[in-house]
Short mmCIF file of C-alpha atoms and ligand atoms in Angstrom, two decimals:
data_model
loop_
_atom_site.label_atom_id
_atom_site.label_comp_id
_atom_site.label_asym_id
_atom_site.label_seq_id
_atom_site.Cartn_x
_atom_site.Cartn_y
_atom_site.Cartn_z
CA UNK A 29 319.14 235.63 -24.86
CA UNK A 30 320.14 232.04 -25.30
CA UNK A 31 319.56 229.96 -28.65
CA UNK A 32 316.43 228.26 -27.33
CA UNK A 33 314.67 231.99 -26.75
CA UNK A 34 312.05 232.51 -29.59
CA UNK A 35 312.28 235.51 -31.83
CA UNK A 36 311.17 238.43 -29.79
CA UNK A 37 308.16 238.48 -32.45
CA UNK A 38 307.38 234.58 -33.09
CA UNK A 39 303.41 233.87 -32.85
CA UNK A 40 302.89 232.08 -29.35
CA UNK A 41 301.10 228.88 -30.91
CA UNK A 42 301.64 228.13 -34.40
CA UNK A 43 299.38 225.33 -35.74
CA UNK A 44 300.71 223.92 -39.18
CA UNK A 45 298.41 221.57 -41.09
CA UNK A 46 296.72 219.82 -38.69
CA UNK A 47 295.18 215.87 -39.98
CA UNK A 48 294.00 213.27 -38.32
CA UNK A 49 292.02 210.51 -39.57
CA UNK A 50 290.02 207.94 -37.84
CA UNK A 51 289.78 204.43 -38.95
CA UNK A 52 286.10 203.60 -39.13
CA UNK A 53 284.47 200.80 -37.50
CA UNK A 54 282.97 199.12 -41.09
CA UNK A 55 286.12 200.08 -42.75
CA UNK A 56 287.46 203.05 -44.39
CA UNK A 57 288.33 206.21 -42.59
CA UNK A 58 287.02 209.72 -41.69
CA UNK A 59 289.15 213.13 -41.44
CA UNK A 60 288.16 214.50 -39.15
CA UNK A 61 290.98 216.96 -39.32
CA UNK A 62 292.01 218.24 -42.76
CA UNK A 63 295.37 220.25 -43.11
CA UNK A 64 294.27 222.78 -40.07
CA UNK A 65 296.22 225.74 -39.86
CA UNK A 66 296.06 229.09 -37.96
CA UNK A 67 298.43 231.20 -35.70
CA UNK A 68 297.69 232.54 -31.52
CA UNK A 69 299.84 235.78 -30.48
CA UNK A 70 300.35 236.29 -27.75
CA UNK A 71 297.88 236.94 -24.72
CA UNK A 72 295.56 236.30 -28.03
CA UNK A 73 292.01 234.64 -28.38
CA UNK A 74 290.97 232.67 -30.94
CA UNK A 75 287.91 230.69 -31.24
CA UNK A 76 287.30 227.45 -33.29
CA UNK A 77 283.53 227.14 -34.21
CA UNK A 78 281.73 224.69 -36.43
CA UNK A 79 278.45 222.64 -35.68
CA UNK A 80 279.03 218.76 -33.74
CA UNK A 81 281.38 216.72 -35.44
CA UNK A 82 282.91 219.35 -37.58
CA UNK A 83 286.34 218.53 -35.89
CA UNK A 84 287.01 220.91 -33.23
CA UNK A 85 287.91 218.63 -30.38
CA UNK A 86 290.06 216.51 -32.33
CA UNK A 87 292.10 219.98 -33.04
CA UNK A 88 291.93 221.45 -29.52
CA UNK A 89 293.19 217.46 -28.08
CA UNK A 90 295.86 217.60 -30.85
CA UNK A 91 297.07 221.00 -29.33
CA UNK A 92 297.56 219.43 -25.44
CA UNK A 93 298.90 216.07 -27.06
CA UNK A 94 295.69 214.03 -25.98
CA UNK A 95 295.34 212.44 -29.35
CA UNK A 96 298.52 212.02 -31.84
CA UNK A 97 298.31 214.14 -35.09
CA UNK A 98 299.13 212.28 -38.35
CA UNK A 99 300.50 215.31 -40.01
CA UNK A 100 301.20 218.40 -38.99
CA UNK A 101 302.84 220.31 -36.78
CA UNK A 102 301.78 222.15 -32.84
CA UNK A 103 304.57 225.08 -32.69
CA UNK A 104 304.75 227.14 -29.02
CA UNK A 105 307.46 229.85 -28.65
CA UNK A 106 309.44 228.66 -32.12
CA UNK A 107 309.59 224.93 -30.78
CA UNK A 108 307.60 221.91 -31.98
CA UNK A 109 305.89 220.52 -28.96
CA UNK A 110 305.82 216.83 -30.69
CA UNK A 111 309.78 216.40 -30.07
CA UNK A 112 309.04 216.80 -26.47
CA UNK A 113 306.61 214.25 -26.14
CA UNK A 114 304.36 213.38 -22.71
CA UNK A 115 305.46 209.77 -22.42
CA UNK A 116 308.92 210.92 -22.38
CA UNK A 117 308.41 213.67 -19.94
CA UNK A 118 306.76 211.68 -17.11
CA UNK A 119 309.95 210.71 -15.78
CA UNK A 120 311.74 214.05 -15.85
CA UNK A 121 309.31 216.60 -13.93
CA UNK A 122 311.04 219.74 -14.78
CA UNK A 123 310.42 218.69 -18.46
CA UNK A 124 306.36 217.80 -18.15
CA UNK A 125 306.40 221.23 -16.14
CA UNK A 126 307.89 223.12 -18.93
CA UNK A 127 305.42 221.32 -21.66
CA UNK A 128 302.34 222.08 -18.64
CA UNK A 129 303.32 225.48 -18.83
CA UNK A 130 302.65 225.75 -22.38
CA UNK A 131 299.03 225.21 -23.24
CA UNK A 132 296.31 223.74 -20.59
CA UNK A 133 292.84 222.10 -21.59
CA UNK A 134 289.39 223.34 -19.78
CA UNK A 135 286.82 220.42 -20.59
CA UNK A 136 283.06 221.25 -21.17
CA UNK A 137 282.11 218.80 -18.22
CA UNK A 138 284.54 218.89 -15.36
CA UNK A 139 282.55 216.37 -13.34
CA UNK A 140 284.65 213.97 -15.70
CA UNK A 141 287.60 215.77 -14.41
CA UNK A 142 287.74 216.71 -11.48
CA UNK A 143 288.53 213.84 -8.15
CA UNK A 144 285.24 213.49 -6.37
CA UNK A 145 286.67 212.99 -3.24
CA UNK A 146 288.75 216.02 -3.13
CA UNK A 147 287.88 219.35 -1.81
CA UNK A 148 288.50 222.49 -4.17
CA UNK A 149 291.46 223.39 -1.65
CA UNK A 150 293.08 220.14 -1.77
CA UNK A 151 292.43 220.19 -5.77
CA UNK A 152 294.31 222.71 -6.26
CA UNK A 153 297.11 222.14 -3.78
CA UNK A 154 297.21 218.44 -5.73
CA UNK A 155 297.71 219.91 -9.02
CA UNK A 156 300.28 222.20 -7.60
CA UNK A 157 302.19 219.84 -6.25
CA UNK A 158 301.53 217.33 -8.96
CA UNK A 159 303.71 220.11 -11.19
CA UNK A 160 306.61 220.43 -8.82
CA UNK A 161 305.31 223.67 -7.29
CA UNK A 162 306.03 224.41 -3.65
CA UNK A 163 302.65 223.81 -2.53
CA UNK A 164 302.06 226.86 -0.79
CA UNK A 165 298.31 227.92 1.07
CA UNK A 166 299.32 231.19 -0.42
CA UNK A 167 299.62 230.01 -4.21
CA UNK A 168 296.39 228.25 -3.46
CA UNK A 169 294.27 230.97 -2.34
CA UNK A 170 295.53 233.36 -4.96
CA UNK A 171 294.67 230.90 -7.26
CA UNK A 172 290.37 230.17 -5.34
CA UNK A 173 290.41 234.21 -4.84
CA UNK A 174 291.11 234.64 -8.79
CA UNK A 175 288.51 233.06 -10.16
CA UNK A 176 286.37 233.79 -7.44
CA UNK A 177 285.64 230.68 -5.04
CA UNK A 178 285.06 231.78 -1.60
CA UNK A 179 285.81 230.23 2.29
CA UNK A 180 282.73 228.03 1.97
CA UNK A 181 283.64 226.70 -1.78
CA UNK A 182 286.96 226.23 -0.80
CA UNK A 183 286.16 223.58 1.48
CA UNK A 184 283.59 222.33 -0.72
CA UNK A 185 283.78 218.95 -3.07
CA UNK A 186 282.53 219.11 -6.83
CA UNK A 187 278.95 217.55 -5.92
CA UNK A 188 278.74 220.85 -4.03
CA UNK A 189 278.97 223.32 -5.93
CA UNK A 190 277.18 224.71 -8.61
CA UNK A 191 277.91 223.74 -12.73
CA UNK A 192 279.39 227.09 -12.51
CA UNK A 193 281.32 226.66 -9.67
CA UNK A 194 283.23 223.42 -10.59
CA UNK A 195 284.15 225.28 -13.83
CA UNK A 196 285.58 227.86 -11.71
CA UNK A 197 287.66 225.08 -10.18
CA UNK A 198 289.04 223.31 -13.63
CA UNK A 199 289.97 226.80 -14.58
CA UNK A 200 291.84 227.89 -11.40
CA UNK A 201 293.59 223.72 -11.69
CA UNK A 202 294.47 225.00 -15.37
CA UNK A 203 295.82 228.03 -14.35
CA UNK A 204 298.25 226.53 -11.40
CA UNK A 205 300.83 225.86 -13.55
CA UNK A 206 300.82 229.37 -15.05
CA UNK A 207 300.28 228.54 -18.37
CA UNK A 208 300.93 230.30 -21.88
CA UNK A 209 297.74 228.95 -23.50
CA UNK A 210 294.60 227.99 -22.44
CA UNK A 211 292.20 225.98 -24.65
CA UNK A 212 288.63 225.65 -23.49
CA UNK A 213 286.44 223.18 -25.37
CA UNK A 214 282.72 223.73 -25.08
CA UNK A 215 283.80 224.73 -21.34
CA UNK A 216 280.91 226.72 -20.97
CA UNK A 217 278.61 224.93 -23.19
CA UNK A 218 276.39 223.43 -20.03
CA UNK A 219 276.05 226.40 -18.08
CA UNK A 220 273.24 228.75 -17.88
CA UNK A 221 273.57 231.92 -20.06
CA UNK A 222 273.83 233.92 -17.28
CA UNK A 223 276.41 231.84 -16.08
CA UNK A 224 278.28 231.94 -19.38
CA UNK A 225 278.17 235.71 -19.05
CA UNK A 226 280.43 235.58 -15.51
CA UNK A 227 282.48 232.74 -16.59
CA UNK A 228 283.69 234.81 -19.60
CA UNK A 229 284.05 237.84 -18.08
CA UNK A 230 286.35 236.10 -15.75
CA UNK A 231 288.40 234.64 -18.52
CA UNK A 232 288.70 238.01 -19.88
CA UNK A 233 289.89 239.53 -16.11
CA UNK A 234 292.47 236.69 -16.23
CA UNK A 235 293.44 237.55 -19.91
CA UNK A 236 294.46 240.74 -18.42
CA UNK A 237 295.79 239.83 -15.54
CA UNK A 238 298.34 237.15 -16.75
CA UNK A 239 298.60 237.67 -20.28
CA UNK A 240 297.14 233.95 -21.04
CA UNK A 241 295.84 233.04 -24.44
CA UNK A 242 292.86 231.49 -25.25
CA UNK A 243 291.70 229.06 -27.39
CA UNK A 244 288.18 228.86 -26.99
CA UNK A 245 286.35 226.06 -28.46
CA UNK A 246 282.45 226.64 -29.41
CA UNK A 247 279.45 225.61 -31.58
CA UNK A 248 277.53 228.51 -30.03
CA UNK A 249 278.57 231.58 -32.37
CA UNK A 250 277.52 234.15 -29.76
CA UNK A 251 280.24 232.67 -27.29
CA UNK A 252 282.63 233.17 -29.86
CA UNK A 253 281.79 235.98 -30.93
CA UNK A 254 281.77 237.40 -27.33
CA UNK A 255 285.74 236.54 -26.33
CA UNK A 256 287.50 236.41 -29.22
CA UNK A 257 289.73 237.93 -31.75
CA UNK A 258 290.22 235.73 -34.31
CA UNK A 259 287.62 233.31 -35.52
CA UNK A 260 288.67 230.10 -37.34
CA UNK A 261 285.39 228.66 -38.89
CA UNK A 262 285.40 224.03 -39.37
CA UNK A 263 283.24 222.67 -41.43
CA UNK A 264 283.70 218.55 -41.66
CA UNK A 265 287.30 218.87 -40.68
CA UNK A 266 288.08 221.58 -42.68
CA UNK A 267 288.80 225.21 -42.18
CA UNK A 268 286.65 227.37 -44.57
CA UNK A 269 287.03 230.61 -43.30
CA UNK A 270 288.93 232.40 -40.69
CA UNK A 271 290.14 235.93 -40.25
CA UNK A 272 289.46 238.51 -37.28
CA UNK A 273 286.26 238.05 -35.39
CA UNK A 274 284.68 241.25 -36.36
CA UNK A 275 285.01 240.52 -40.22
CA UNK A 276 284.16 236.30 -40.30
CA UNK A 277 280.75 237.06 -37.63
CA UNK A 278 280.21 240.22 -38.78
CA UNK A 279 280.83 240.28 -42.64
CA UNK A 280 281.22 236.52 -43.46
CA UNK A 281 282.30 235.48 -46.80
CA UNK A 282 281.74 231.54 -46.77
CA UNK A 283 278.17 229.88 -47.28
CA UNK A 284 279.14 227.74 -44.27
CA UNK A 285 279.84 230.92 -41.61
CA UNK A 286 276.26 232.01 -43.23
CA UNK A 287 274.74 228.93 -42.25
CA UNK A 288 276.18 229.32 -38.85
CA UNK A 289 274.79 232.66 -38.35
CA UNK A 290 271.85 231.96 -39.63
CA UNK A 291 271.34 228.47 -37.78
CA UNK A 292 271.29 230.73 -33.76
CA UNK A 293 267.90 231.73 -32.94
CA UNK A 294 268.04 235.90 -32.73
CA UNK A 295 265.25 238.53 -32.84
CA UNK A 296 263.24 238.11 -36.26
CA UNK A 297 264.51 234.76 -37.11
CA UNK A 298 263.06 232.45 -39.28
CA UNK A 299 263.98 228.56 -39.75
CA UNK A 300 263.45 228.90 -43.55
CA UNK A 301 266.30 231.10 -44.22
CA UNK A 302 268.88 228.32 -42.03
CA UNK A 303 267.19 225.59 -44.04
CA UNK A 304 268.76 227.72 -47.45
CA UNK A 305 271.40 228.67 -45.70
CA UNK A 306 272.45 224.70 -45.64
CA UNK A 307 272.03 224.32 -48.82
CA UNK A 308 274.02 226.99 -49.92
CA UNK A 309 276.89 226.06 -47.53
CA UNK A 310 276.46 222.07 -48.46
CA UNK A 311 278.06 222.85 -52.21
CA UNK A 312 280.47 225.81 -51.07
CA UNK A 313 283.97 225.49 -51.25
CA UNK A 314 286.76 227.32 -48.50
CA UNK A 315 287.46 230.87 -48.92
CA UNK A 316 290.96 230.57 -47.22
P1 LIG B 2 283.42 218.41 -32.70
O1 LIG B 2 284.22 218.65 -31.49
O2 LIG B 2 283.46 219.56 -33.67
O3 LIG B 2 282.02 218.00 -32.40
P2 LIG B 2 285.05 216.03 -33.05
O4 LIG B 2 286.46 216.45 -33.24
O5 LIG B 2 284.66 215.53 -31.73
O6 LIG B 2 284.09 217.21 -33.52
O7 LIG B 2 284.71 214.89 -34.12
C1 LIG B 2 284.98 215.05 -35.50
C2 LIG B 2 284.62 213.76 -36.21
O8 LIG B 2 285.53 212.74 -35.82
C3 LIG B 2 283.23 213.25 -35.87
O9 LIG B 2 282.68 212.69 -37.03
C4 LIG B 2 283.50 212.21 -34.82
O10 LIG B 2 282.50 211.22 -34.85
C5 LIG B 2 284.84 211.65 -35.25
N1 LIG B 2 285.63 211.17 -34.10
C6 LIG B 2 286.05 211.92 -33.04
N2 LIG B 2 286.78 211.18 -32.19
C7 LIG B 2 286.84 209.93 -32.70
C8 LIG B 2 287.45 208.69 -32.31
N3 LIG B 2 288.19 208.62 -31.19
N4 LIG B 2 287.27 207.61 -33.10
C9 LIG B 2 286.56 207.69 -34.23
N5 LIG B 2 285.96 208.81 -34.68
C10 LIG B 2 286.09 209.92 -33.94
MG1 LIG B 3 283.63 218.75 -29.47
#
C-alpha cells in the first residue's frame, strides 16, 4: 500500500456540494445545481431522478468534468478529480487514462456520439487505442460479445443498427477503458420499453461481471426504481430527498418524490391526484 491507495473502506465517488449557476440570457442567474451531495460505493447504483430541468445533467456532466462546478467537490478513491484536470491531461496519456478509468458518461442519444463513418469494430478499436490500450481484436470482441453485438453488428455503422443497438455500442466504447463508474444520463430514455428491459438487464450482467458502478440518470421513476440502490430525488437543483431505493420509491417522505410517483401513469391512476400532488410538492421544503 502506497500513500496514494484510498482507505480500504473510502466510498468510490464522493460528491460534496455540488453548484453551478448559469448566467441567464436577460440577466440574472439560475442554479441549476444547489449544494448537491451524495456518496457511490463501490460496484454501487445510484439513480438521480427529478422531472426536465430539475438539474440532473448539469450534476452527471459535473461528475465527467464536461461542465466546471462553481463549488464543490467530485471525490473518486479519496482524491479530488478537479486537481487533475482534462486540459492538463491531454498531453500526458497515462494521466487522461487514469482520470478515463474513473467514471465514463453513456449519453441518452448516441447518434450525437458516436463517428458515422465508423463501423462498431473500428469504434471500439478507436477508443481503445485512443486510451493507450494495445489495440487488440481480442479486447475488441470481448468487449462486442459483452454487451451482446454479433458478426453482422460488428461490421455494421450506427445508421445500421437499431436505437438499441447503438446504445449497446456507447456502452461497450464506455466500458473499453475499464472504468470505476459509469454514469448514464437518460441513456435509455428513447428506447422502446422492451428495449429498456434488455438494456438494463445488461447493465446489471456487467455490474456483476466487473464490479462497475452506476450512476444512472432518469426522469422515468420506474427505470430508477428498476437498477438502483440508492435514489437521490432533484427538484429545481436541489436534492429533497434521497436514501435507499426501496424506502424514497417505496415509502417516500417528500411532497416532491409524491408528485413523482404520482405523475407515472400505473394501473388505477388518475390525473387529479398528480395535479394535488404538485401542489403539495410546489410549497414543500427538503427532508434531507
Ligand atoms: P435535467 O437534466 O434535469 O433536465 P439540466 O441539468 O439539463 O436538467 O438543466 C437544469 C437547468 O439548467 C434548466 O433550467 C436548464 O435550462 C438550465 N441549463 C442547463 N444547461 C444550461 C446552459 N448551458 N446554459 C444555461 N442554462 C442551462
Ligand atoms: Mg437531462
Amino acid at each position: 500500500m502506497t500513500a496514494l491507495d484510498p482507505p480500504h473502506d473510502a466510498p468510490l465517488l464522493v460528491v460534496d456540494a455540488l453548484t453551478k449557476s448559469y448566467r441567464l440570457p436577460g440577466g440574472g442567474s439560475l442554479t441549476a445545481a444547489d449544494r448537491v451531495s451524495f456518496t457511490v460505493p463501490r460496484g454501487g447504483s445510484v439513480g438521480i431522478v427529478g422531472e426536465s430541468g430539475s438539474g440532473k445533467s448539469t450534476v452527471a456532466r459535473m461528475l465527467v468534468g464536461l461542465v466546471p462546478p462553481d463549488a464543490g467537490t467530485v471525490t473518486v478513491n479519496g482524491r479530488d478529480r478537479a486537481s487533475r484536470p482534462s486540459a492538463l491531461s491531454r498531453h500526458r496519456p497515462a494521466a487522461r487514462l487514469e482520470r478515463a478509468r474513473e467514471i465514463q458518461m453513456v449519453f441518452q442519444d448516441p447518434y450525437v456520439s458516436l463517428d458515422p463513418r465508423l463501423t462498431a469494430r473500428q469504434c471500439l478499436r478507436t477508443a481503445l487505442r485512443l486510451h493507450g490500450h494495445p489495440s487488440t481484436d481480442a479486447r475488441t470482441q470481448s468487449l462486442l460479445d459483452q454487451v451482446g453485438l454479433g458478426t453482422r453488428e460488428a461490421g455494421a455503422r450506427p445508421h445500421q443498427l437499431s436505437g438499441g443497438q447503438r446504445q449497446r455500442l456507447a456502452i461497450a466504447r464506455a466500458l473499453a477503458v475499464d472504468p470505476q463508474i459509469l454514469v448514464l444520463d437518460e441513456a435509455v430514455a428513447a428506447l422502446d420499453v422492451s428495449i429498456q428491459a434488455q438494456i438494463f438487464q445488461l447493465l446489471g450482467e456487467i455490474r456483476d461481471e466487473t464490479g462497475v458502478a452506476l450512476v444512472f440518470v432518469s426522469h422515468d421513476l420506474a427505470v430508477v426504481q428498476h437498477i438502483t440502490d440508492e435514489t437521490v430525488v432533484m427538484q429545481r437543483g436541489s436534492v429533497v430527498e434521497q436514501g435507499p431505493t426501496e424506502r424514497v420509491l417505496g415509502m417516500p417522505q417528500h411532497p416532491y418524490t409524491r408528485l413523482l410517483l404520482a405523475s407515472a401513469p400505473h394501473e388505477g391512476w388518475d390525473p387529479a391526484d398528480a395535479i394535488r400532488a404538485r401542489a403539495a410538492a410546489d410549497s414543500a421544503q427538503p427532508v434531507v
